[in-house]
Structures are given as structure tokens and as C-alpha cells.
Amino acid sequence: MEKTPILPASDAGVTRAAELIRGGQLVAFPTETVYGLGGDATDDLAVARIFEAKGRPRFNPLIVHLPDLAAAERVAVFDDIARNVAQAFWPGPLTLVLPLRAGAGLSPLVTAGLSTVAIRVPAHPLARALLRAVGRPVAAPSANPSGRVSPTRAAHVLDGLSGRIAAVLDGGACAVGVESTILGLAGPPALLRPGGIPAEALEAALGQRLAIGGSAEKPSAPGQLASHYAPGAAVRLGAHAAETGEILVGFGPVKGDLSLSETGDMVEAAASLFHILREADALAGPAGRIAFAPVPDHGLGRAINDRLRRAAAPR
Ligand code: AMP
Ligand code: MG
């Protein structure tokens, strides 16, 4: 890809950025916390490209950005507590983790296959204009290569990602400069990450103390892990052929009952991973066995192999 262009903070800039995102491309955009790397959260390939552009070694779940509470209610299930907190702090630097709404249409890669979803309505006027223009949920982690500090200016985004993303919408410096606070409300209220909104303000609004900790990897509430997070079937990795009774998931030259990507394309493999895990699990049945062809351990392949190793780990 060529050098990444900067789009101005104008109607034309927002329209172009929205067009690119609707076309499955990635655009960095300003929020009041840090610059986000935005992609269409309903598009498996776009979400896979986010992980590729950042060089993330893991498919951790991403925050989904929406223009308002009404749009947020279409992707997550709000109870009275969640609605009150949302009304008190949105738009603003607060992310809520809530049960995923059935039929919300999000790529399972956005939620890492979980049955919960992290959502936020940002306050930055350009972010809101962009989200309205896209008209779809936008997945957006911070717009920096994995392991580097979060960008608070368009120039920081280009330092790390120029040539790897389609555009940056330039909104100047971010006001808050730290990430959003993440409040888990899928179980007992829990502070999952400190950030732009102080925990004390949330406790005051909730009228109760927050549990600290819990994460997507170690959920605070039991039962947060969906059945498709890890298959019920036994999983074997590095397979070149199926053994008796196994469902084989191929990749590239290794043909199977299913394939992560027949052409050996990593973005396609990442985009299809959670769909394939479910499908193979359904084909194999609870007492069945699934074998996966080897996936090269570089680029997106590292995140794919990380997820497959977890699926294969004894439980
Ligand atoms: P970022 O990379 O800044 O977008 O951060 C996303 C954060 O949100 C990570 O710490 C994730 O683990 C957390 N997160 C996203 N979705 C969920 C979820 N469904 N449950 C728990 N934590 C989540
Ligand atoms: Mg980050």
C-alpha cells in the first residue's frame, strides 16, 4: 500500500472516511481518548485486517463504537442499570461490556467469539459524524502497532501505521489522551480497565462498589465464555490428513472437510476462524474430534495459532 493519506476534518473528509470503512478498508479517526483504528464491525475481512495492520499476536476482543444509545441497543442487551450508566456518561470515555444481542450481525472476530460485547459512544464530534455516516458499528482498537503507545495525534498514527491503512481522519490532538474506562456489566459490576472516567464517578452513579479486575481472558462472571469460544470436540493441531473419525480443517495445500483458506490467505483464514470453529464443532459433535492443518506462524498466523492452541488445550 502507498503512503497513507490524511483526510481533513471537514464534511468531505468524513464522507470519504465513511466510504472507505463501508468498503471494508481501515481508517484511523480521532476520539476524545486516543485515535482509533476503525473498521466495519460487521465485516469479517475488515476486522481481520485490523489485527493484521496492528500486528496483534492475539485475537483479543475489540471495542465497538456507535453514534448513540439507540444504535448501541441494537448490538447489546441493556438492563436498567446499563441504560442509566449509559445515559449518565455517554457520549464519553466509558466502555460498557454487555451481553451481545442475538442477531446483532457483528463479526465473531470482534468479540473473540464471546457472548459479550464491549461498546462505546465517543464524544468527539468528528468521531460521531463519522459513525453516523458509516451507519454500521465500527470496531476500533487504538491506532498503533501492537505493543506501542496509543496515538493522540494524526502524525503519531502515521508514524506507526503509514502504508498499512487506507486513511487517517485528522482531528488534531485528543483531549483525554488515555483509553476509555471499561465497566463490565454482563455480571456483577466490575472495573475491567481504568481510564478516562474515574471509578469513583461510576460507583457514585451505580450506588455500589465495583469489583476490580476480570477480563475477556479471565471473565469476572462465570458463564461469560460462549460455547463457541472453545469447541466441545477434542482438537489436534498440525494435521496433514484426517485420522479415522476426525473432521479435518484445511489451510492452503492441505484440503479438508472445511478450510480456513483454500488459497492459504491469512486475512481470509482469520476472518473465517470463529465461523469454522463453530461449524467444525457442530460437524464433529461433542464427543468428536477436529484436526487443523498447520498455519504458518507469522503475521496473522500467530494470532490464529494462539487461538487454535487455546482450543486444543485440555479443559
Ligand atoms: P483496545 O485494544 O484499546 O480496544 O482495548 C479493548 C479492551 O476491551 C481490551 O482490554 C479487551 O480485553 C476489552 N474487551 C473488549 N471486549 C470485551 C469483552 N467482551 N469482555 C471483556 N473485555 C472486553
Ligand atoms: Mg491499545
Tab-separated table of C-alpha atoms and ligand atoms in Angstrom:
chain	number	residue	atom	x	y	z
A	1	MET	CA	0.000	0.000	0.000
A	2	GLU	CA	1.116	3.573	-0.675
A	3	LYS	CA	1.752	6.206	1.943
A	4	THR	CA	-1.461	6.678	3.939
A	5	PRO	CA	-3.308	9.931	3.091
A	6	ILE	CA	-4.589	12.381	5.714
A	7	LEU	CA	-8.247	13.384	5.397
A	8	PRO	CA	-9.276	16.844	6.670
A	9	ALA	CA	-11.763	17.498	9.481
A	10	SER	CA	-14.489	18.524	7.011
A	11	ASP	CA	-17.730	17.092	5.616
A	12	ALA	CA	-15.757	15.854	2.592
A	13	GLY	CA	-13.154	14.207	4.839
A	14	VAL	CA	-15.829	12.449	6.900
A	15	THR	CA	-17.722	11.323	3.784
A	16	ARG	CA	-14.549	9.846	2.268
A	17	ALA	CA	-13.588	8.119	5.536
A	18	ALA	CA	-17.085	6.603	5.823
A	19	GLU	CA	-16.942	5.402	2.206
A	20	LEU	CA	-13.625	3.659	2.852
A	21	ILE	CA	-14.898	1.947	6.023
A	22	ARG	CA	-18.116	0.852	4.274
A	23	GLY	CA	-15.893	-0.611	1.561
A	24	GLY	CA	-14.088	-2.824	4.083
A	25	GLN	CA	-10.985	-0.631	4.467
A	26	LEU	CA	-9.376	0.722	7.640
A	27	VAL	CA	-9.418	4.401	8.642
A	28	ALA	CA	-7.871	5.873	11.797
A	29	PHE	CA	-10.050	8.539	13.394
A	30	PRO	CA	-9.864	10.798	16.440
A	31	THR	CA	-11.868	10.183	19.587
A	32	GLU	CA	-11.635	12.159	22.815
A	33	THR	CA	-9.419	9.400	24.292
A	34	VAL	CA	-6.923	8.328	21.585
A	35	TYR	CA	-7.021	7.735	17.802
A	36	GLY	CA	-8.911	4.549	16.935
A	37	LEU	CA	-8.217	2.212	14.019
A	38	GLY	CA	-11.702	1.833	12.588
A	39	GLY	CA	-13.134	-0.984	10.507
A	40	ASP	CA	-16.680	-2.224	9.768
A	41	ALA	CA	-17.513	-4.447	12.760
A	42	THR	CA	-19.974	-6.468	10.660
A	43	ASP	CA	-17.324	-7.371	8.057
A	44	ASP	CA	-15.124	-10.392	8.939
A	45	LEU	CA	-12.386	-9.389	6.497
A	46	ALA	CA	-12.274	-5.777	7.706
A	47	VAL	CA	-11.914	-6.943	11.313
A	48	ALA	CA	-9.201	-9.426	10.314
A	49	ARG	CA	-7.367	-6.534	8.628
A	50	ILE	CA	-7.388	-4.584	11.918
A	51	PHE	CA	-5.432	-7.391	13.605
A	52	GLU	CA	-3.133	-7.632	10.593
A	53	ALA	CA	-2.416	-3.872	10.479
A	54	LYS	CA	-1.659	-3.752	14.223
A	55	GLY	CA	0.367	-6.968	14.148
A	56	ARG	CA	-1.554	-8.221	17.173
A	57	PRO	CA	-0.369	-11.681	18.244
A	58	ARG	CA	-3.803	-12.455	19.753
A	59	PHE	CA	-7.467	-12.102	18.842
A	60	ASN	CA	-8.487	-10.148	21.919
A	61	PRO	CA	-11.948	-8.593	21.643
A	62	LEU	CA	-12.269	-5.063	20.247
A	63	ILE	CA	-14.405	-2.136	21.348
A	64	VAL	CA	-17.352	-1.407	19.057
A	65	HIS	CA	-18.113	2.293	18.511
A	66	LEU	CA	-21.609	3.639	17.923
A	67	PRO	CA	-23.109	7.099	17.348
A	68	ASP	CA	-25.745	6.953	20.113
A	69	LEU	CA	-27.539	4.815	22.687
A	70	ALA	CA	-30.237	3.726	20.216
A	71	ALA	CA	-27.584	2.270	17.905
A	72	ALA	CA	-25.823	0.673	20.910
A	73	GLU	CA	-29.078	-1.054	21.944
A	74	ARG	CA	-29.133	-2.766	18.548
A	75	VAL	CA	-25.874	-4.625	19.276
A	76	ALA	CA	-26.028	-5.186	23.062
A	77	VAL	CA	-28.688	-6.016	25.653
A	78	PHE	CA	-29.172	-3.184	28.178
A	79	ASP	CA	-30.862	-3.573	31.536
A	80	ASP	CA	-31.936	-0.593	33.674
A	81	ILE	CA	-28.505	-0.278	35.322
A	82	ALA	CA	-26.698	-0.270	31.980
A	83	ARG	CA	-29.127	2.241	30.497
A	84	ASN	CA	-28.733	4.594	33.480
A	85	VAL	CA	-24.932	4.473	33.320
A	86	ALA	CA	-25.005	4.987	29.554
A	87	GLN	CA	-27.297	7.994	29.924
A	88	ALA	CA	-25.030	9.463	32.611
A	89	PHE	CA	-21.676	9.027	30.827
A	90	TRP	CA	-22.324	8.840	27.072
A	91	PRO	CA	-21.128	10.285	24.876
A	92	GLY	CA	-17.805	9.952	26.675
A	93	PRO	CA	-14.756	7.846	27.588
A	94	LEU	CA	-16.687	4.902	29.064
A	95	THR	CA	-16.870	1.429	27.508
A	96	LEU	CA	-19.566	-0.980	28.689
A	97	VAL	CA	-19.254	-4.749	28.414
A	98	LEU	CA	-22.768	-6.148	27.987
A	99	PRO	CA	-24.429	-9.309	26.658
A	100	LEU	CA	-24.214	-9.440	22.866
A	101	ARG	CA	-27.635	-9.070	21.252
A	102	ALA	CA	-28.656	-12.110	19.214
A	103	GLY	CA	-28.646	-11.312	15.506
A	104	ALA	CA	-26.624	-8.108	16.008
A	105	GLY	CA	-24.647	-9.038	12.909
A	106	LEU	CA	-21.185	-8.389	14.362
A	107	SER	CA	-18.239	-10.414	13.104
A	108	PRO	CA	-17.404	-13.009	15.799
A	109	LEU	CA	-13.785	-11.844	15.489
A	110	VAL	CA	-14.824	-8.529	17.121
A	111	THR	CA	-15.908	-10.295	20.299
A	112	ALA	CA	-13.292	-13.068	20.033
A	113	GLY	CA	-16.220	-15.463	19.975
A	114	LEU	CA	-17.516	-14.260	23.363
A	115	SER	CA	-21.202	-13.802	24.152
A	116	THR	CA	-20.470	-10.309	25.492
A	117	VAL	CA	-19.551	-7.165	23.587
A	118	ALA	CA	-17.633	-4.011	24.561
A	119	ILE	CA	-19.344	-0.855	23.276
A	120	ARG	CA	-18.803	2.884	23.475
A	121	VAL	CA	-20.368	6.115	22.232
A	122	PRO	CA	-17.453	8.551	21.869
A	123	ALA	CA	-17.892	12.298	22.454
A	124	HIS	CA	-15.513	13.641	19.801
A	125	PRO	CA	-17.611	15.493	17.171
A	126	LEU	CA	-15.625	14.047	14.241
A	127	ALA	CA	-15.948	10.522	15.608
A	128	ARG	CA	-19.702	10.987	15.986
A	129	ALA	CA	-20.043	12.439	12.475
A	130	LEU	CA	-18.052	9.515	11.085
A	131	LEU	CA	-20.082	6.894	12.969
A	132	ARG	CA	-23.341	8.439	11.741
A	133	ALA	CA	-22.022	8.494	8.164
A	134	VAL	CA	-20.848	4.851	8.309
A	135	GLY	CA	-24.230	3.745	9.654
A	136	ARG	CA	-22.768	0.468	10.931
A	137	PRO	CA	-20.987	-0.496	14.159
A	138	VAL	CA	-17.271	0.352	13.900
A	139	ALA	CA	-14.631	-1.775	15.645
A	140	ALA	CA	-11.702	0.369	16.746
A	141	PRO	CA	-8.720	-0.509	18.950
A	142	SER	CA	-6.062	2.162	19.390
A	143	ALA	CA	-4.410	3.077	16.079
A	144	ASN	CA	-0.874	1.905	16.891
A	145	PRO	CA	1.159	-1.202	16.145
A	146	SER	CA	0.728	-3.828	18.859
A	147	GLY	CA	2.875	-3.097	21.914
A	148	ARG	CA	3.431	0.591	21.127
A	149	VAL	CA	1.902	3.592	22.886
A	150	SER	CA	-1.536	4.830	21.863
A	151	PRO	CA	-1.574	7.741	19.364
A	152	THR	CA	-3.108	11.091	20.302
A	153	ARG	CA	-2.344	12.918	17.016
A	154	ALA	CA	-2.721	12.011	13.337
A	155	ALA	CA	1.076	12.189	12.939
A	156	HIS	CA	1.520	9.531	15.664
A	157	VAL	CA	-0.828	7.237	13.723
A	158	LEU	CA	1.248	7.669	10.561
A	159	ASP	CA	4.487	7.013	12.480
A	160	GLY	CA	3.252	3.520	13.255
A	161	LEU	CA	0.806	2.587	10.512
A	162	SER	CA	1.546	4.609	7.346
A	163	GLY	CA	1.195	2.339	4.337
A	164	ARG	CA	-0.801	-0.211	6.349
A	165	ILE	CA	-4.189	1.567	6.477
A	166	ALA	CA	-6.340	3.435	3.929
A	167	ALA	CA	-6.501	6.892	5.595
A	168	VAL	CA	-6.300	8.978	8.775
A	169	LEU	CA	-9.010	11.489	9.589
A	170	ASP	CA	-7.152	14.404	11.189
A	171	GLY	CA	-8.904	15.868	14.231
A	172	GLY	CA	-5.840	17.397	15.883
A	173	ALA	CA	-4.815	16.375	19.412
A	174	CYS	CA	-7.040	14.119	21.554
A	175	ALA	CA	-8.357	15.822	24.698
A	176	VAL	CA	-8.301	12.949	27.197
A	177	GLY	CA	-5.207	11.091	25.965
A	178	VAL	CA	-5.844	7.900	27.966
A	179	GLU	CA	-8.087	4.994	26.959
A	180	SER	CA	-11.718	4.649	27.964
A	181	THR	CA	-12.646	3.170	31.324
A	182	ILE	CA	-14.110	-0.316	30.802
A	183	LEU	CA	-17.062	-1.236	33.021
A	184	GLY	CA	-18.229	-4.849	32.938
A	185	LEU	CA	-21.998	-5.118	33.363
A	186	ALA	CA	-22.566	-8.609	31.972
A	187	GLY	CA	-22.186	-9.886	35.562
A	188	PRO	CA	-21.735	-8.036	38.878
A	189	PRO	CA	-20.453	-4.507	38.027
A	190	ALA	CA	-16.667	-4.692	37.622
A	191	LEU	CA	-13.924	-2.275	36.623
A	192	LEU	CA	-12.198	-4.126	33.745
A	193	ARG	CA	-9.798	-1.286	32.873
A	194	PRO	CA	-9.193	2.126	34.479
A	195	GLY	CA	-9.366	5.047	32.054
A	196	GLY	CA	-10.879	8.422	31.245
A	197	ILE	CA	-13.832	8.154	33.667
A	198	PRO	CA	-12.780	7.710	37.333
A	199	ALA	CA	-14.024	4.543	39.060
A	200	GLU	CA	-15.374	6.714	41.917
A	201	ALA	CA	-17.721	8.502	39.488
A	202	LEU	CA	-19.054	5.144	38.306
A	203	GLU	CA	-19.505	3.896	41.879
A	204	ALA	CA	-21.415	7.072	42.732
A	205	ALA	CA	-23.704	6.613	39.725
A	206	LEU	CA	-24.220	2.891	40.399
A	207	GLY	CA	-24.653	3.344	44.149
A	208	GLN	CA	-22.352	0.381	44.768
A	209	ARG	CA	-18.670	-0.595	44.916
A	210	LEU	CA	-17.078	-2.059	41.825
A	211	ALA	CA	-15.257	-5.359	41.752
A	212	ILE	CA	-11.787	-4.815	40.305
A	213	GLY	CA	-10.403	-6.982	37.523
A	214	GLY	CA	-11.725	-9.687	35.309
A	215	SER	CA	-11.052	-9.562	31.592
A	216	ALA	CA	-12.061	-11.288	28.434
A	217	GLU	CA	-9.403	-13.909	29.135
A	218	LYS	CA	-10.411	-14.331	32.772
A	219	PRO	CA	-14.045	-13.284	32.871
A	220	SER	CA	-15.337	-11.917	36.162
A	221	ALA	CA	-18.666	-13.651	35.687
A	222	PRO	CA	-18.762	-17.404	35.194
A	223	GLY	CA	-20.554	-18.473	32.043
A	224	GLN	CA	-19.264	-15.494	30.089
A	225	LEU	CA	-17.412	-17.831	27.787
A	226	ALA	CA	-19.717	-18.843	24.961
A	227	SER	CA	-19.752	-22.453	23.836
A	228	HIS	CA	-18.153	-21.413	20.560
A	229	TYR	CA	-15.218	-19.743	22.337
A	230	ALA	CA	-13.669	-23.181	22.594
A	231	PRO	CA	-15.092	-26.173	20.776
A	232	GLY	CA	-16.565	-29.066	22.757
A	233	ALA	CA	-14.798	-31.509	20.449
A	234	ALA	CA	-11.170	-32.529	21.042
A	235	VAL	CA	-8.753	-30.568	18.860
A	236	ARG	CA	-5.483	-31.730	17.247
A	237	LEU	CA	-3.104	-29.259	15.559
A	238	GLY	CA	-0.546	-29.550	12.751
A	239	ALA	CA	-2.504	-32.241	10.900
A	240	HIS	CA	-1.694	-33.097	7.273
A	241	ALA	CA	-4.501	-35.648	6.955
A	242	ALA	CA	-7.565	-36.717	8.927
A	243	GLU	CA	-7.337	-39.743	11.192
A	244	THR	CA	-10.383	-42.004	11.481
A	245	GLY	CA	-13.409	-40.086	12.777
A	246	GLU	CA	-11.776	-36.653	12.615
A	247	ILE	CA	-13.172	-33.552	10.930
A	248	LEU	CA	-10.200	-32.002	9.111
A	249	VAL	CA	-9.962	-28.221	8.743
A	250	GLY	CA	-7.580	-27.472	5.901
A	251	PHE	CA	-5.407	-24.495	5.052
A	252	GLY	CA	-3.776	-23.867	1.673
A	253	PRO	CA	-2.463	-27.125	0.185
A	254	VAL	CA	-3.926	-29.304	2.970
A	255	LYS	CA	-7.503	-29.956	1.834
A	256	GLY	CA	-10.086	-30.768	4.480
A	257	ASP	CA	-13.798	-31.159	5.130
A	258	LEU	CA	-13.659	-27.384	5.684
A	259	SER	CA	-10.861	-24.912	5.016
A	260	LEU	CA	-9.647	-21.786	6.787
A	261	SER	CA	-8.497	-20.586	3.357
A	262	GLU	CA	-8.041	-22.761	0.286
A	263	THR	CA	-5.590	-20.244	-1.187
A	264	GLY	CA	-3.604	-20.004	2.059
A	265	ASP	CA	-4.656	-16.366	2.571
A	266	MET	CA	-4.091	-15.293	6.199
A	267	VAL	CA	-6.667	-12.484	6.230
A	268	GLU	CA	-9.307	-14.881	4.908
A	269	ALA	CA	-8.249	-17.509	7.462
A	270	ALA	CA	-8.515	-15.025	10.353
A	271	ALA	CA	-11.868	-13.772	9.067
A	272	SER	CA	-13.298	-17.299	8.919
A	273	LEU	CA	-11.674	-18.697	12.090
A	274	PHE	CA	-14.556	-18.325	14.582
A	275	HIS	CA	-17.150	-19.392	11.992
A	276	ILE	CA	-15.080	-22.501	11.204
A	277	LEU	CA	-14.567	-23.359	14.893
A	278	ARG	CA	-18.347	-23.418	15.305
A	279	GLU	CA	-19.023	-25.278	12.105
A	280	ALA	CA	-16.368	-27.927	12.749
A	281	ASP	CA	-17.648	-28.345	16.304
A	282	ALA	CA	-21.196	-28.869	15.020
A	283	LEU	CA	-19.981	-31.400	12.436
A	284	ALA	CA	-17.822	-33.296	14.947
A	285	GLY	CA	-20.371	-33.332	17.796
A	286	PRO	CA	-19.486	-33.158	21.499
A	287	ALA	CA	-17.597	-36.448	21.576
A	288	GLY	CA	-15.986	-35.822	18.194
A	289	ARG	CA	-12.511	-34.765	17.129
A	290	ILE	CA	-11.293	-31.900	14.949
A	291	ALA	CA	-7.867	-31.726	13.285
A	292	PHE	CA	-6.407	-28.464	11.980
A	293	ALA	CA	-3.853	-28.206	9.172
A	294	PRO	CA	-0.711	-26.230	10.077
A	295	VAL	CA	-0.895	-22.445	9.675
A	296	PRO	CA	2.439	-20.575	9.227
A	297	ASP	CA	3.382	-18.861	12.486
A	298	HIS	CA	3.960	-15.330	11.222
A	299	GLY	CA	1.808	-12.209	10.803
A	300	LEU	CA	-1.852	-13.043	11.417
A	301	GLY	CA	-0.837	-16.699	11.627
A	302	ARG	CA	0.490	-16.041	15.139
A	303	ALA	CA	-2.942	-14.887	16.346
A	304	ILE	CA	-4.645	-17.777	14.540
A	305	ASN	CA	-2.266	-20.302	16.137
A	306	ASP	CA	-2.707	-18.675	19.558
A	307	ARG	CA	-6.477	-19.206	19.304
A	308	LEU	CA	-6.098	-22.769	17.970
A	309	ARG	CA	-3.700	-23.680	20.799
A	310	ARG	CA	-6.305	-22.474	23.314
A	311	ALA	CA	-8.974	-24.538	21.552
A	312	ALA	CA	-6.655	-27.576	21.717
A	313	ALA	CA	-5.655	-27.092	25.376
A	314	PRO	CA	-7.076	-29.710	27.763
A	315	ARG	CA	-10.130	-28.439	29.649
B	1	AMP	P1	-8.475	-1.725	22.941
B	1	AMP	O1	-7.423	-2.619	22.414
B	1	AMP	O2	-7.966	-0.423	23.480
B	1	AMP	O3	-9.627	-1.581	22.011
B	1	AMP	O4	-8.991	-2.430	24.251
B	1	AMP	C1	-10.047	-3.310	24.243
B	1	AMP	C2	-10.188	-3.771	25.653
B	1	AMP	O5	-11.531	-4.132	25.871
B	1	AMP	C3	-9.324	-4.964	25.989
B	1	AMP	O6	-8.767	-4.806	27.264
B	1	AMP	C4	-10.333	-6.095	25.940
B	1	AMP	O7	-9.941	-7.201	26.688
B	1	AMP	C5	-11.583	-5.422	26.465
B	1	AMP	N1	-12.791	-6.087	25.998
B	1	AMP	C6	-13.320	-5.985	24.792
B	1	AMP	N2	-14.414	-6.775	24.672
B	1	AMP	C7	-14.564	-7.387	25.860
B	1	AMP	C8	-15.491	-8.331	26.384
B	1	AMP	N3	-16.488	-8.806	25.632
B	1	AMP	N4	-15.330	-8.732	27.664
B	1	AMP	C9	-14.329	-8.249	28.412
B	1	AMP	N5	-13.423	-7.376	27.993
B	1	AMP	C10	-13.516	-6.935	26.730
B	2	MG	MG	-4.161	-0.067	22.551
